[in-house]
Amino acid sequence: MMVSSYFKLKTSILFLQDVSTCLLSGVMAFFEIPSHNKNSQISFVYFDPKNGRVIYDEFIDSKLRDQISSRITCLGPSEILFDELLISNDTRDILRTFESVSLEPSQRLFKSDPQNNFFDGLMFSKGLKKVLEVESFNISKCMGAVYNYLKEFEIEECLLMTTNIVNFKELPRHMKLSGYTIHNLGVFSRSKCRRNSIFDFLNNTCTKFGSRVIRNWLAYPLRDKAKILSRQEAIEELILNKDLSNAVYNLLNKMPDLELALMSTLNKRISPKDFFLFVNALKKSFQVCKRLSLKCQLLLKIINKVIASFTGIHQYSENLNRSSWNGNKVIWNEVFKDFSDYPEVLQSRESLEEVEWNLEMYKLKLMHLLGLYTFEYVSVCGMDYLIEVKNETKVPTSWIKMNATKSVTRYRDPYIKEQVVSLSQKRKKLISECQKAWNFFLTKFNFNFCEYQKGICNLAELDALFGLHLVSKRDGYTKPRFTEGCFEVVGGRHPILELNLPTNSTYIPNDLYLKENKTLILTGPNSGGKSSFLRQTAVICIFAQIGCFVPAKEAKIPILDAIFLRTGAKDNIWSQKSTFYVEMEETSDIISRASSNSLVLLDELGRGTSSYDGLALAESILKFLIYSSNCFTLFVTHYGILTSKFEKLHFKQIRNGHVGYSVLGEENSLILLYKIFPGAVRKSYGINVARLASLPIDVVDKANKISMKYQRSLDLKLKLIDFFSNSLHL
């Protein structure tokens, strides 16, 4: 090779990773058509540039905006695009609650040409073409906004070419989790700073693309029993077969983000070094999967798809020259070991070598002119091909002085000047041709893009199963069984609370049994663990329906179509909604959507208004859930009169339970047992909580006396009601 040894065609390259910090988890665009009754028609498109996944949907959302809230929470975009002139106040208020999402109000992104055609003249995949042809114009408008946004980062190609396009309605049948349920359960963190969500607990994957699958499974738990059992079987084999789990770990550990690398390749924004690492990871996956011995049908299916997708992948690393890169710097004229497939590169190289040869031969003329036996060009401060002579040497007047020191002066003559300009042009030309060759090489690789994408998706599923098996093999976890109409959990625990217990503390497990009586009314002291019991029940059900083992001694549960959790007190100052108004809004949503296969968890319903109104609402709503919805219900309340009334009149449909406690002295000290016992209790011991919270002693004592007075009055009224009720029956 005639290119001078000190000359390397180096340049840097921009990767998709550089812009992925702006698009951490994807971008969502939505378009809203408000109506007079505060319901809105919402159209949205979500796109994740890391894996090319597109999800779109169109629906009517209630004034609570729970559907769009749920989708944002589950999909977890980092950017939300919307037309600021068409967004309603209710929707704007919901968006403000997402701390980690950057809001991008922009009319500009939603504008197209006068004919409203965003994609005219562009090449795009069949899947995208079908969506644009079949779906509504508002979906196209959202797709166009995403395209315009990506275009600003020059990565729009990954949207145009993607085949991973899903209508939200066509997702596999899954358990519905409302936005407020996801928030109340802590399924995902709304803030980047907090890392104590259910997702954080479950995410034991080795790779980023596996982590994305866990998030998707958690957002949409399965309802298909066969698919759930397939995951359970795969997890069980990984637990029992240590050689298999070790092989999977060794394969996936420290593996780069293959989905991101694949999309970088599609956009031709990947460096030779990263591409080499990417292909080597695919090649390693192919080799390891061929050696695995499996029994589980799901694992066999995954492994066979990986093998089929990555067959022949080795050819793309054979011609790469590993010494051609150093960090983010690339020596483009050495990227391939053999450039014979790229004649333009060879031609440019020959043209460059010709100039270098001319300069080499010109040294003879300079030696004769200067009367020297040997001569070499000098390079100083990035300037090549300098003629260096002593200061007293006479040189032709046509020579151009470049720089000097106390003893020497450096020149270029007109011929060298002309050749150096030509050399610079030919170097740039060679770099350009080498980069074109690289892009052509990537285009050839992208011919099998869909196959590689399938293989990586299966590796991601394998990693997700591996992560769940690490949770499932913990002490005290069991494989749940699925039954119809029966809800039985023995020794259930909340996994995150258990993990964060103080040293030398033990989590108190609890049982749950619901069958013909599908409702449990739970009473007991404040801070006794009632709310934690509600959450733990929901978490166990979600774990079970994503295929994971559950924190319990034994679990027999039905396959649920939805979970609704209404707990906590919060207002919405943006919409000027009080705490009680928000509570009633969410409860209204629950009773309109709950079915006989749903789990409803209500915590202290009606506490935000007067006692009589709260009691009346709690009783009426509970009756509706029992007789109209016929759903599984856990109902936490401090209304003692409610428990006694339902136990007498609705004993076939409900069971009463309470969290245990022990009173020492004259109610000056309360020991909480955190255990669920049969039957109801009338007292909540709020005075004890006030004492623990260090309220002044005289205030607490006075409150205790007032409470006892009210309690005696209420007991007398209840006795009179019972007396007259019994008299009427006689």
XYZ file of C-alpha atoms in Angstrom:
730
model
C 0.000 0.000 0.000
C 1.534 3.337 -1.105
C -0.251 5.544 1.455
C 2.429 7.002 3.740
C 2.842 5.221 7.049
C 2.256 8.372 9.077
C -0.940 9.197 7.211
C -4.218 7.774 8.530
C -7.631 8.750 7.218
C -9.276 9.426 10.583
C -12.610 10.941 11.358
C -15.281 10.636 14.072
C -18.800 9.323 13.597
C -22.088 10.264 15.306
C -23.963 7.333 16.807
C -27.645 6.953 17.574
C -26.535 6.695 21.214
C -25.634 10.388 21.114
C -29.225 11.392 20.499
C -30.804 8.613 22.527
C -30.260 10.719 25.641
C -32.955 12.981 24.187
C -35.215 9.986 23.540
C -34.631 7.887 26.633
C -37.685 5.683 26.281
C -39.432 6.832 23.164
C -41.639 9.624 21.958
C -45.439 9.856 22.006
C -47.577 12.189 19.920
C -51.273 12.557 20.583
C -54.091 14.511 19.063
C -57.229 15.446 20.981
C -60.742 16.381 19.887
C -62.545 17.687 23.013
C -66.319 17.462 23.400
C -68.875 19.445 25.379
C -69.289 16.738 28.070
C -65.551 16.766 28.886
C -64.989 13.386 27.250
C -62.393 13.530 24.490
C -61.438 11.549 21.424
C -57.737 10.766 21.782
C -55.484 9.550 18.972
C -51.894 8.683 19.784
C -48.755 7.180 18.280
C -45.868 5.939 20.424
C -42.468 5.190 18.908
C -39.369 3.792 20.608
C -36.230 4.496 18.521
C -34.287 1.877 20.478
C -36.265 -1.035 19.066
C -38.390 0.488 16.300
C -41.636 -0.358 18.070
C -44.746 1.614 17.098
C -47.973 1.442 19.131
C -51.000 3.485 18.114
C -54.594 3.769 19.240
C -57.727 5.881 19.060
C -60.394 5.945 21.782
C -62.893 8.027 23.714
C -61.482 8.944 27.118
C -63.546 10.017 30.118
C -63.047 13.330 31.873
C -60.798 11.451 34.302
C -58.402 10.874 31.333
C -57.528 7.521 32.840
C -56.903 5.732 29.540
C -54.295 8.182 28.273
C -52.773 8.282 31.772
C -52.541 4.479 31.819
C -50.927 4.352 28.373
C -48.349 7.006 29.249
C -47.513 5.198 32.480
C -47.187 1.793 30.824
C -45.279 2.901 27.737
C -43.063 5.346 29.627
C -42.180 7.894 26.897
C -39.534 10.506 27.598
C -41.141 13.041 25.232
C -44.814 13.826 24.617
C -45.779 15.889 21.572
C -49.115 17.681 21.333
C -50.766 20.632 19.617
C -50.973 23.254 22.358
C -54.021 24.929 20.782
C -56.153 21.773 20.784
C -55.381 20.271 24.176
C -58.066 20.458 26.892
C -57.377 21.567 30.447
C -58.241 18.099 31.809
C -55.629 16.493 29.582
C -53.048 19.172 30.329
C -53.559 18.553 34.057
C -52.907 14.825 33.625
C -49.704 15.491 31.673
C -48.373 17.715 34.457
C -48.412 14.772 36.868
C -45.660 12.940 34.951
C -42.490 14.337 36.474
C -40.009 12.413 34.303
C -41.684 13.182 30.954
C -40.670 16.179 28.874
C -43.686 17.921 27.322
C -43.278 19.321 23.809
C -46.224 21.589 22.880
C -45.832 22.312 19.165
C -48.189 23.175 16.343
C -45.274 23.043 13.927
C -44.698 19.294 14.315
C -48.348 18.511 13.511
C -48.423 20.614 10.347
C -48.118 18.978 6.928
C -48.329 20.308 3.389
C -51.570 21.930 2.116
C -52.887 18.498 1.070
C -52.237 17.144 4.585
C -49.765 14.553 3.285
C -46.857 13.967 5.658
C -45.245 11.073 3.821
C -45.648 11.872 0.115
C -42.578 10.914 -1.892
C -41.031 8.870 0.932
C -40.137 5.192 0.971
C -41.551 3.331 3.968
C -42.412 -0.167 5.143
C -45.575 -2.054 4.189
C -46.695 -1.989 7.826
C -46.483 1.800 8.024
C -48.162 2.133 4.630
C -51.094 0.017 5.823
C -51.553 2.164 8.943
C -51.503 5.371 6.910
C -54.033 3.975 4.433
C -56.447 2.299 6.854
C -56.395 4.344 10.055
C -57.918 7.774 10.628
C -56.333 11.030 9.579
C -55.674 11.893 13.231
C -53.472 8.785 13.569
C -51.613 9.917 10.422
C -51.270 13.374 11.958
C -49.657 11.884 15.082
C -47.401 9.677 12.947
C -46.372 12.769 10.992
C -45.559 14.651 14.211
C -43.313 11.805 15.362
C -41.656 11.737 11.916
C -41.025 15.501 11.987
C -39.594 15.249 15.483
C -37.232 12.392 14.591
C -36.181 14.256 11.455
C -34.673 16.957 13.652
C -32.267 14.309 14.972
C -31.776 12.763 11.502
C -33.069 9.365 12.657
C -36.411 9.373 10.845
C -35.346 6.302 8.844
C -35.962 4.044 11.843
C -39.655 5.045 11.802
C -40.075 4.736 8.033
C -38.555 1.266 7.825
C -39.941 -0.329 10.995
C -42.128 -3.408 10.745
C -42.840 -3.592 14.484
C -46.201 -1.772 14.363
C -49.057 -2.683 16.715
C -52.547 -1.334 17.227
C -53.056 -1.124 20.999
C -56.399 -2.901 20.603
C -54.620 -5.844 18.956
C -52.237 -6.457 21.859
C -52.695 -9.924 23.419
C -55.590 -10.102 25.890
C -54.227 -8.624 29.071
C -55.212 -7.526 32.541
C -56.351 -3.898 32.550
C -54.529 -1.643 34.986
C -55.907 1.883 35.251
C -53.579 4.853 35.547
C -54.463 5.525 39.179
C -54.066 1.807 40.008
C -50.572 1.746 38.499
C -49.717 4.892 40.447
C -51.241 3.713 43.752
C -49.517 0.323 43.490
C -46.147 1.857 42.586
C -45.820 -0.344 39.484
C -43.466 2.152 37.825
C -41.550 5.129 39.192
C -42.885 8.467 38.031
C -39.603 10.102 38.999
C -36.121 9.214 37.751
C -34.794 9.683 41.290
C -36.947 7.018 42.986
C -36.081 3.387 42.334
C -38.418 1.425 44.613
C -41.172 0.406 42.213
C -42.448 -3.088 41.429
C -40.650 -2.811 38.079
C -37.349 -2.069 39.836
C -37.872 -5.104 42.054
C -38.649 -7.448 39.137
C -36.058 -6.085 36.735
C -33.206 -8.541 37.257
C -32.419 -8.789 33.562
C -28.882 -8.704 32.188
C -29.622 -6.446 29.219
C -31.436 -3.229 28.434
C -33.548 -4.898 25.767
C -34.574 -7.588 28.266
C -35.515 -4.848 30.718
C -37.884 -3.357 28.152
C -39.680 -6.711 27.850
C -40.142 -6.921 31.643
C -41.659 -3.442 31.593
C -44.031 -4.470 28.805
C -45.067 -7.660 30.636
C -45.689 -5.706 33.820
C -47.778 -3.098 32.013
C -49.898 -5.774 30.306
C -50.172 -8.944 32.465
C -51.503 -11.926 30.546
C -55.015 -13.342 30.661
C -54.250 -16.347 28.483
C -53.801 -19.254 30.899
C -51.778 -21.342 28.421
C -49.272 -18.528 27.888
C -48.941 -17.934 31.631
C -48.289 -21.631 32.252
C -45.683 -21.643 29.443
C -43.762 -18.885 31.211
C -44.062 -20.721 34.520
C -42.652 -23.856 32.889
C -39.717 -21.910 31.438
C -38.970 -20.274 34.794
C -39.165 -23.647 36.528
C -36.645 -25.184 34.111
C -34.249 -22.261 34.644
C -34.548 -22.768 38.420
C -33.999 -26.538 38.306
C -31.334 -26.611 35.571
C -28.374 -24.656 36.975
C -26.207 -25.409 33.934
C -28.860 -23.825 31.734
C -29.244 -20.721 33.908
C -25.442 -20.306 34.064
C -25.185 -20.618 30.268
C -27.930 -18.015 29.778
C -26.255 -15.668 32.268
C -22.847 -16.029 30.606
C -24.437 -15.330 27.239
C -26.418 -12.247 28.248
C -24.184 -10.671 30.887
C -22.558 -7.445 29.635
C -24.200 -7.862 26.241
C -24.656 -4.498 24.451
C -28.098 -3.115 23.709
C -28.786 -5.162 20.582
C -32.091 -3.423 19.800
C -30.412 -0.018 19.863
C -27.486 -1.332 17.776
C -29.882 -2.784 15.199
C -31.753 0.519 14.875
C -28.409 2.368 14.668
C -27.481 0.064 11.801
C -30.775 0.765 10.050
C -30.093 4.506 10.364
C -26.446 3.984 9.270
C -25.396 5.743 12.469
C -23.231 3.000 13.958
C -19.429 2.962 14.104
C -17.397 0.011 12.790
C -16.320 -0.771 16.353
C -19.897 -0.890 17.684
C -21.032 -2.859 14.650
C -18.262 -5.400 15.231
C -19.306 -5.796 18.886
C -22.948 -6.040 17.800
C -22.326 -8.773 15.213
C -20.052 -10.665 17.603
C -22.862 -10.664 20.185
C -25.268 -12.096 17.583
C -22.662 -14.669 16.563
C -22.088 -15.658 20.181
C -25.855 -15.996 20.688
C -26.081 -18.298 17.669
C -23.199 -20.492 18.908
C -24.380 -20.732 22.532
C -28.014 -21.435 21.592
C -26.953 -24.304 19.341
C -25.308 -25.995 22.337
C -28.240 -25.648 24.754
C -30.252 -28.721 25.725
C -33.842 -27.905 26.700
C -37.132 -29.549 27.643
C -39.488 -26.579 27.993
C -41.417 -25.886 24.779
C -41.321 -22.103 25.192
C -37.545 -22.079 25.705
C -37.092 -24.440 22.754
C -39.179 -22.130 20.578
C -37.142 -19.088 21.654
C -33.782 -20.795 21.087
C -34.772 -22.179 17.672
C -35.882 -18.729 16.519
C -32.577 -17.219 17.652
C -30.649 -19.889 15.740
C -32.763 -19.425 12.605
C -32.477 -15.621 12.723
C -28.697 -15.455 13.176
C -27.615 -18.182 10.751
C -24.848 -16.771 8.530
C -24.254 -13.716 10.744
C -20.519 -14.498 10.969
C -19.927 -13.271 7.394
C -20.407 -9.658 8.492
C -17.439 -9.643 10.880
C -14.921 -11.600 8.807
C -13.801 -8.682 6.629
C -13.720 -6.057 9.402
C -10.286 -4.836 10.493
C -10.271 -4.439 14.284
C -7.168 -2.183 14.228
C -9.036 0.479 12.218
C -10.749 2.064 15.212
C -9.638 3.638 18.443
C -12.438 4.858 20.666
C -14.731 6.987 18.493
C -11.991 7.614 15.906
C -12.140 5.558 12.712
C -9.344 4.972 10.170
C -11.713 4.699 7.235
C -9.243 3.445 4.661
C -8.515 0.432 6.878
C -12.064 -0.497 7.972
C -12.131 -3.580 5.735
C -9.330 -6.078 5.334
C -10.228 -6.353 1.665
C -11.812 -3.536 -0.382
C -12.098 -5.564 -3.583
C -15.900 -5.366 -3.452
C -15.675 -1.570 -3.549
C -13.958 -0.481 -6.819
C -14.535 3.238 -6.163
C -12.444 2.963 -3.000
C -9.643 1.198 -4.889
C -9.739 3.842 -7.604
C -9.579 6.680 -5.068
C -6.749 4.941 -3.258
C -4.759 4.569 -6.496
C -5.311 8.249 -7.317
C -4.070 9.226 -3.841
C -1.044 6.949 -4.100
C -0.157 8.526 -7.448
C 0.113 11.977 -5.841
C 2.165 10.566 -2.989
C 4.461 8.854 -5.506
C 4.934 12.138 -7.374
C 5.946 13.879 -4.166
C 8.297 11.017 -3.320
C 10.010 11.298 -6.733
C 10.202 15.076 -6.409
C 12.671 14.554 -3.558
C 15.368 13.717 -6.185
C 14.981 17.151 -7.801
C 15.190 18.844 -4.398
C 18.344 16.888 -3.493
C 19.976 18.063 -6.743
C 18.825 21.662 -6.219
C 20.043 21.819 -2.603
C 23.186 19.731 -3.198
C 22.182 17.061 -0.683
C 22.834 13.304 -0.711
C 19.637 12.548 1.223
C 16.416 14.443 1.833
C 13.209 13.896 3.758
C 10.154 16.088 4.042
C 9.355 17.524 7.466
C 5.959 17.620 9.193
C 5.366 20.358 11.781
C 2.159 21.543 13.459
C -0.063 19.463 11.179
C 1.644 20.696 7.999
C 3.111 17.941 5.819
C 5.672 18.019 2.998
C 7.793 20.936 4.249
C 11.287 21.617 2.857
C 13.561 22.383 5.807
C 16.904 24.179 5.218
C 19.345 26.144 7.359
C 18.661 29.857 7.600
C 21.721 30.836 5.591
C 20.773 28.580 2.642
C 19.738 30.426 -0.502
C 16.483 29.221 -2.007
C 14.513 30.202 -5.136
C 12.396 33.321 -4.739
C 9.289 31.340 -5.771
C 9.462 29.240 -2.595
C 6.857 30.068 0.053
C 8.049 30.417 3.631
C 5.826 28.381 5.994
C 7.558 28.786 9.396
C 11.024 29.125 10.926
C 13.141 28.699 14.054
C 16.475 30.307 15.073
C 18.409 27.824 12.965
C 16.118 26.534 10.178
C 13.426 27.770 7.824
C 10.722 25.649 6.230
C 9.289 26.178 2.735
C 7.007 24.813 0.100
C 7.661 25.425 -3.534
C 4.820 25.986 -6.064
C 4.851 22.354 -7.217
C 4.613 20.930 -3.676
C 1.915 23.467 -2.836
C -0.108 22.286 -5.834
C 0.413 18.614 -4.981
C -0.511 19.125 -1.291
C -3.814 20.740 -2.341
C -4.427 17.796 -4.678
C -3.464 15.372 -1.906
C -5.951 16.955 0.525
C -8.743 16.677 -2.030
C -7.939 13.055 -2.783
C -7.786 12.187 0.916
C -11.266 13.647 1.377
C -12.418 11.774 -1.680
C -11.031 8.513 -0.276
C -12.741 9.126 3.096
C -16.000 9.809 1.269
C -15.720 6.621 -0.796
C -14.787 4.560 2.273
C -17.849 5.892 4.118
C -20.020 5.145 1.080
C -18.594 1.620 1.093
C -19.440 1.369 4.802
C -23.000 2.534 4.181
C -23.348 0.058 1.310
C -22.084 -2.678 3.648
C -24.737 -1.687 6.236
C -27.437 -1.603 3.542
C -26.526 -5.165 2.636
C -26.755 -6.127 6.310
C -30.168 -4.445 6.580
C -31.631 -6.717 3.905
C -32.161 -9.215 6.759
C -33.283 -6.558 9.245
C -36.609 -8.264 10.039
C -34.922 -11.608 10.745
C -32.361 -10.036 13.050
C -35.127 -8.105 14.809
C -37.029 -11.360 15.462
C -33.900 -13.003 16.851
C -33.182 -10.079 19.179
C -36.814 -10.034 20.373
C -36.456 -13.686 21.318
C -33.190 -13.012 23.138
C -34.989 -10.228 25.012
C -37.752 -12.679 26.012
C -35.104 -15.165 27.180
C -33.509 -12.445 29.309
C -36.902 -11.481 30.770
C -37.566 -15.099 31.755
C -34.073 -15.300 33.236
C -34.778 -12.174 35.314
C -38.095 -13.563 36.572
C -36.469 -16.874 37.491
C -34.077 -14.977 39.804
C -37.107 -13.571 41.652
C -39.021 -16.860 41.598
C -36.239 -18.924 43.143
C -36.086 -16.768 46.276
C -36.997 -18.361 49.584
C -40.706 -18.195 50.330
C -41.863 -17.924 46.699
C -44.273 -20.437 45.199
C -45.737 -21.248 41.800
C -49.369 -20.033 41.810
C -52.215 -22.192 40.560
C -55.151 -20.761 38.650
C -58.720 -21.587 39.604
C -62.092 -20.150 38.703
C -64.164 -18.385 41.314
C -61.750 -19.086 44.172
C -59.205 -16.728 45.709
C -56.898 -18.389 48.245
C -53.515 -17.038 49.334
C -51.696 -18.615 52.264
C -48.847 -16.671 53.860
C -48.870 -13.839 51.353
C -46.341 -11.018 51.633
C -45.620 -7.693 49.945
C -42.255 -8.245 48.194
C -40.982 -4.662 48.335
C -42.023 -3.978 51.932
C -40.440 -7.292 52.917
C -37.212 -6.329 51.168
C -37.025 -2.954 52.925
C -37.680 -4.145 56.474
C -35.329 -2.889 59.197
C -32.576 -5.263 60.297
C -33.736 -8.132 62.553
C -37.378 -7.514 61.593
C -39.689 -10.171 60.177
C -42.517 -9.563 57.737
C -45.865 -10.813 59.069
C -47.550 -12.902 56.321
C -51.318 -12.952 55.895
C -53.931 -15.225 54.359
C -56.851 -14.426 52.092
C -59.788 -16.651 51.242
C -62.677 -15.592 49.018
C -65.103 -17.899 47.243
C -68.890 -17.606 47.373
C -68.436 -14.584 49.604
C -66.313 -12.554 47.171
C -66.032 -9.492 49.442
C -63.845 -8.943 52.495
C -64.620 -5.912 54.667
C -61.497 -5.070 56.620
C -61.392 -2.968 59.786
C -58.903 -2.292 62.535
C -56.503 0.282 64.002
C -54.818 2.958 61.942
C -51.339 1.995 60.726
C -52.199 -1.670 61.327
C -51.324 -2.845 57.796
C -54.715 -2.750 56.053
C -53.509 -0.722 53.048
C -50.405 -2.888 52.739
C -52.625 -5.975 52.653
C -54.624 -4.481 49.780
C -51.472 -3.697 47.814
C -49.877 -7.068 48.506
C -52.961 -8.854 47.161
C -52.816 -6.840 43.937
C -49.051 -7.377 43.546
C -49.411 -11.150 43.999
C -52.053 -11.234 41.246
C -49.874 -9.211 38.862
C -46.829 -11.398 39.568
C -48.905 -14.499 38.877
C -50.281 -13.233 35.562
C -46.886 -12.283 34.147
C -45.776 -15.869 34.858
C -43.640 -15.135 37.922
C -43.758 -17.080 41.176
C -45.396 -15.197 44.064
C -44.356 -14.314 47.628
C -46.574 -16.786 49.505
C -46.631 -20.330 50.858
C -49.511 -21.246 48.568
C -51.631 -19.357 46.055
C -54.781 -20.350 44.162
C -56.127 -17.373 42.301
C -58.496 -16.635 39.414
C -57.237 -15.057 36.205
C -58.342 -11.450 36.528
C -59.363 -9.137 33.696
C -58.593 -5.978 35.703
C -57.377 -4.640 39.036
C -58.664 -1.352 40.461
C -57.014 0.167 43.530
C -58.481 3.315 45.064
C -56.377 4.440 47.994
C -54.711 7.494 49.424
C -55.855 11.085 49.639
C -54.848 13.440 46.860
C -56.337 16.512 45.298
C -55.789 18.006 41.861
C -54.995 21.683 42.258
C -54.553 22.151 38.500
C -58.193 21.210 37.880
C -59.415 22.732 41.156
C -60.660 19.316 42.283
C -60.855 18.505 45.982
C -59.572 15.278 47.513
C -63.109 13.950 47.810
C -63.952 14.896 44.208
C -60.906 12.957 42.922
C -61.928 10.004 45.115
C -65.458 9.981 43.698
C -64.163 10.362 40.110
C -61.947 7.314 40.456
C -64.682 5.320 42.208
C -67.093 6.190 39.422
C -64.591 4.845 36.907
C -64.233 1.621 38.928
C -67.931 0.804 39.217
C -68.442 1.492 35.501
C -65.627 -0.878 34.424
C -65.387 -3.651 37.032
C -66.641 -7.101 36.019
C -67.143 -10.408 37.826
C -63.495 -11.264 37.010
C -62.077 -8.020 38.375
C -60.364 -7.331 41.688
C -61.466 -4.076 43.349
C -59.531 -2.681 46.316
C -61.070 0.307 48.106
C -59.332 1.964 51.023
C -61.445 4.054 53.435
C -64.013 5.149 50.860
C -66.043 8.205 51.875
C -63.648 9.650 54.424
C -63.344 13.001 52.626
C -66.832 14.253 53.484
C -69.239 14.262 56.438
C -69.648 11.005 58.349
C -73.250 10.456 57.233
C -72.587 11.231 53.562
C -69.418 9.134 53.592
C -71.179 6.209 55.264
C -74.125 6.404 52.860
C -71.848 6.458 49.810
C -69.670 3.626 51.150
C -72.744 1.441 51.763
C -74.320 2.162 48.389
C -71.085 1.619 46.425
C -70.306 -1.594 48.291
C -73.792 -2.960 47.527
C -73.296 -2.128 43.856
C -69.966 -3.973 43.740
C -71.466 -7.006 45.483
C -74.698 -7.358 43.525
C -74.125 -5.605 40.179
C -70.404 -6.018 39.484
C -70.069 -9.265 41.468
C -66.320 -8.691 41.560
C -63.716 -9.761 44.099
C -63.583 -6.865 46.568
C -61.402 -5.900 49.509
C -63.046 -2.997 51.301
C -61.165 -1.186 54.078
C -63.314 1.008 56.305
C -63.516 2.654 59.704
C -67.329 2.719 59.607
C -68.115 0.129 62.279
C -71.868 0.371 61.662
C -71.258 -0.715 58.058
C -69.612 -3.999 59.069
C -72.394 -5.016 61.455
C -75.114 -4.110 58.965
C -73.563 -6.068 56.079
C -72.805 -9.032 58.318
C -76.491 -9.279 59.209
C -78.085 -8.517 55.848
C -75.472 -9.700 53.332
C -73.665 -12.477 55.206
C -73.637 -14.790 52.169
C -71.780 -12.258 50.062
C -69.265 -10.811 52.537
C -66.776 -11.726 55.225
C -65.551 -9.408 57.939
C -61.929 -9.280 58.970
C -59.678 -7.041 61.022
C -56.005 -6.414 61.636
C -55.041 -7.673 65.064
C -53.822 -5.625 67.992
C -53.322 -5.802 71.746
C -54.199 -3.044 74.221
C -52.000 -2.510 77.260
C -53.178 -0.567 80.300
C -56.069 1.821 79.863
C -55.582 2.133 76.122
C -52.387 4.104 76.681
C -50.407 1.656 74.636
C -51.397 -0.302 71.557
C -49.395 -3.180 70.095
C -50.116 -3.754 66.405
C -49.925 -7.409 65.320
C -50.187 -6.815 61.526
C -52.159 -10.058 61.242
C -55.598 -10.479 59.650
C -58.180 -12.117 61.942
C -61.866 -13.027 61.313
C -64.576 -10.626 62.426
C -64.915 -6.866 62.633
C -63.758 -4.369 65.244
C -65.433 -1.078 65.955
C -62.506 0.973 67.196
C -59.741 2.417 65.000
C -57.512 3.746 67.793
C -56.704 6.937 65.939
C -55.895 8.507 69.305
C -52.992 6.081 69.625
C -51.606 7.172 66.249
C -51.844 10.806 67.366
C -49.870 9.868 70.483
C -47.205 8.131 68.373
C -47.023 11.222 66.161
C -46.041 13.251 69.269
C -49.100 15.479 69.520
C -49.172 17.353 72.843
C -50.272 15.068 75.710
C -53.072 17.378 76.891
C -54.504 17.551 73.356
C -54.410 13.740 73.016
C -55.970 13.157 76.440
C -58.792 15.592 75.747
C -59.415 13.973 72.353
C -59.559 10.569 74.049
C -62.278 11.721 76.448
C -64.319 13.264 73.615
C -63.938 10.064 71.569
C -65.212 7.910 74.457
C -68.225 10.214 74.857
C -69.095 9.946 71.148
C -68.595 6.170 71.262
C -71.047 5.730 74.154
C -73.623 7.854 72.328
C -73.216 5.829 69.126
C -73.452 2.501 70.981
C -76.730 3.611 72.574
C -78.182 4.588 69.186
C -77.173 1.246 67.681
C -78.811 -0.661 70.537
C -82.045 1.278 70.041
C -81.950 0.575 66.270
C -81.448 -3.154 66.934
C -84.273 -3.190 69.509
C -86.818 -1.569 67.189
C -85.680 -3.673 64.212
C -86.205 -6.885 66.176
C -89.584 -5.636 67.479
C -90.780 -4.996 63.933
C -89.766 -8.514 62.867
C -91.722 -9.960 65.795
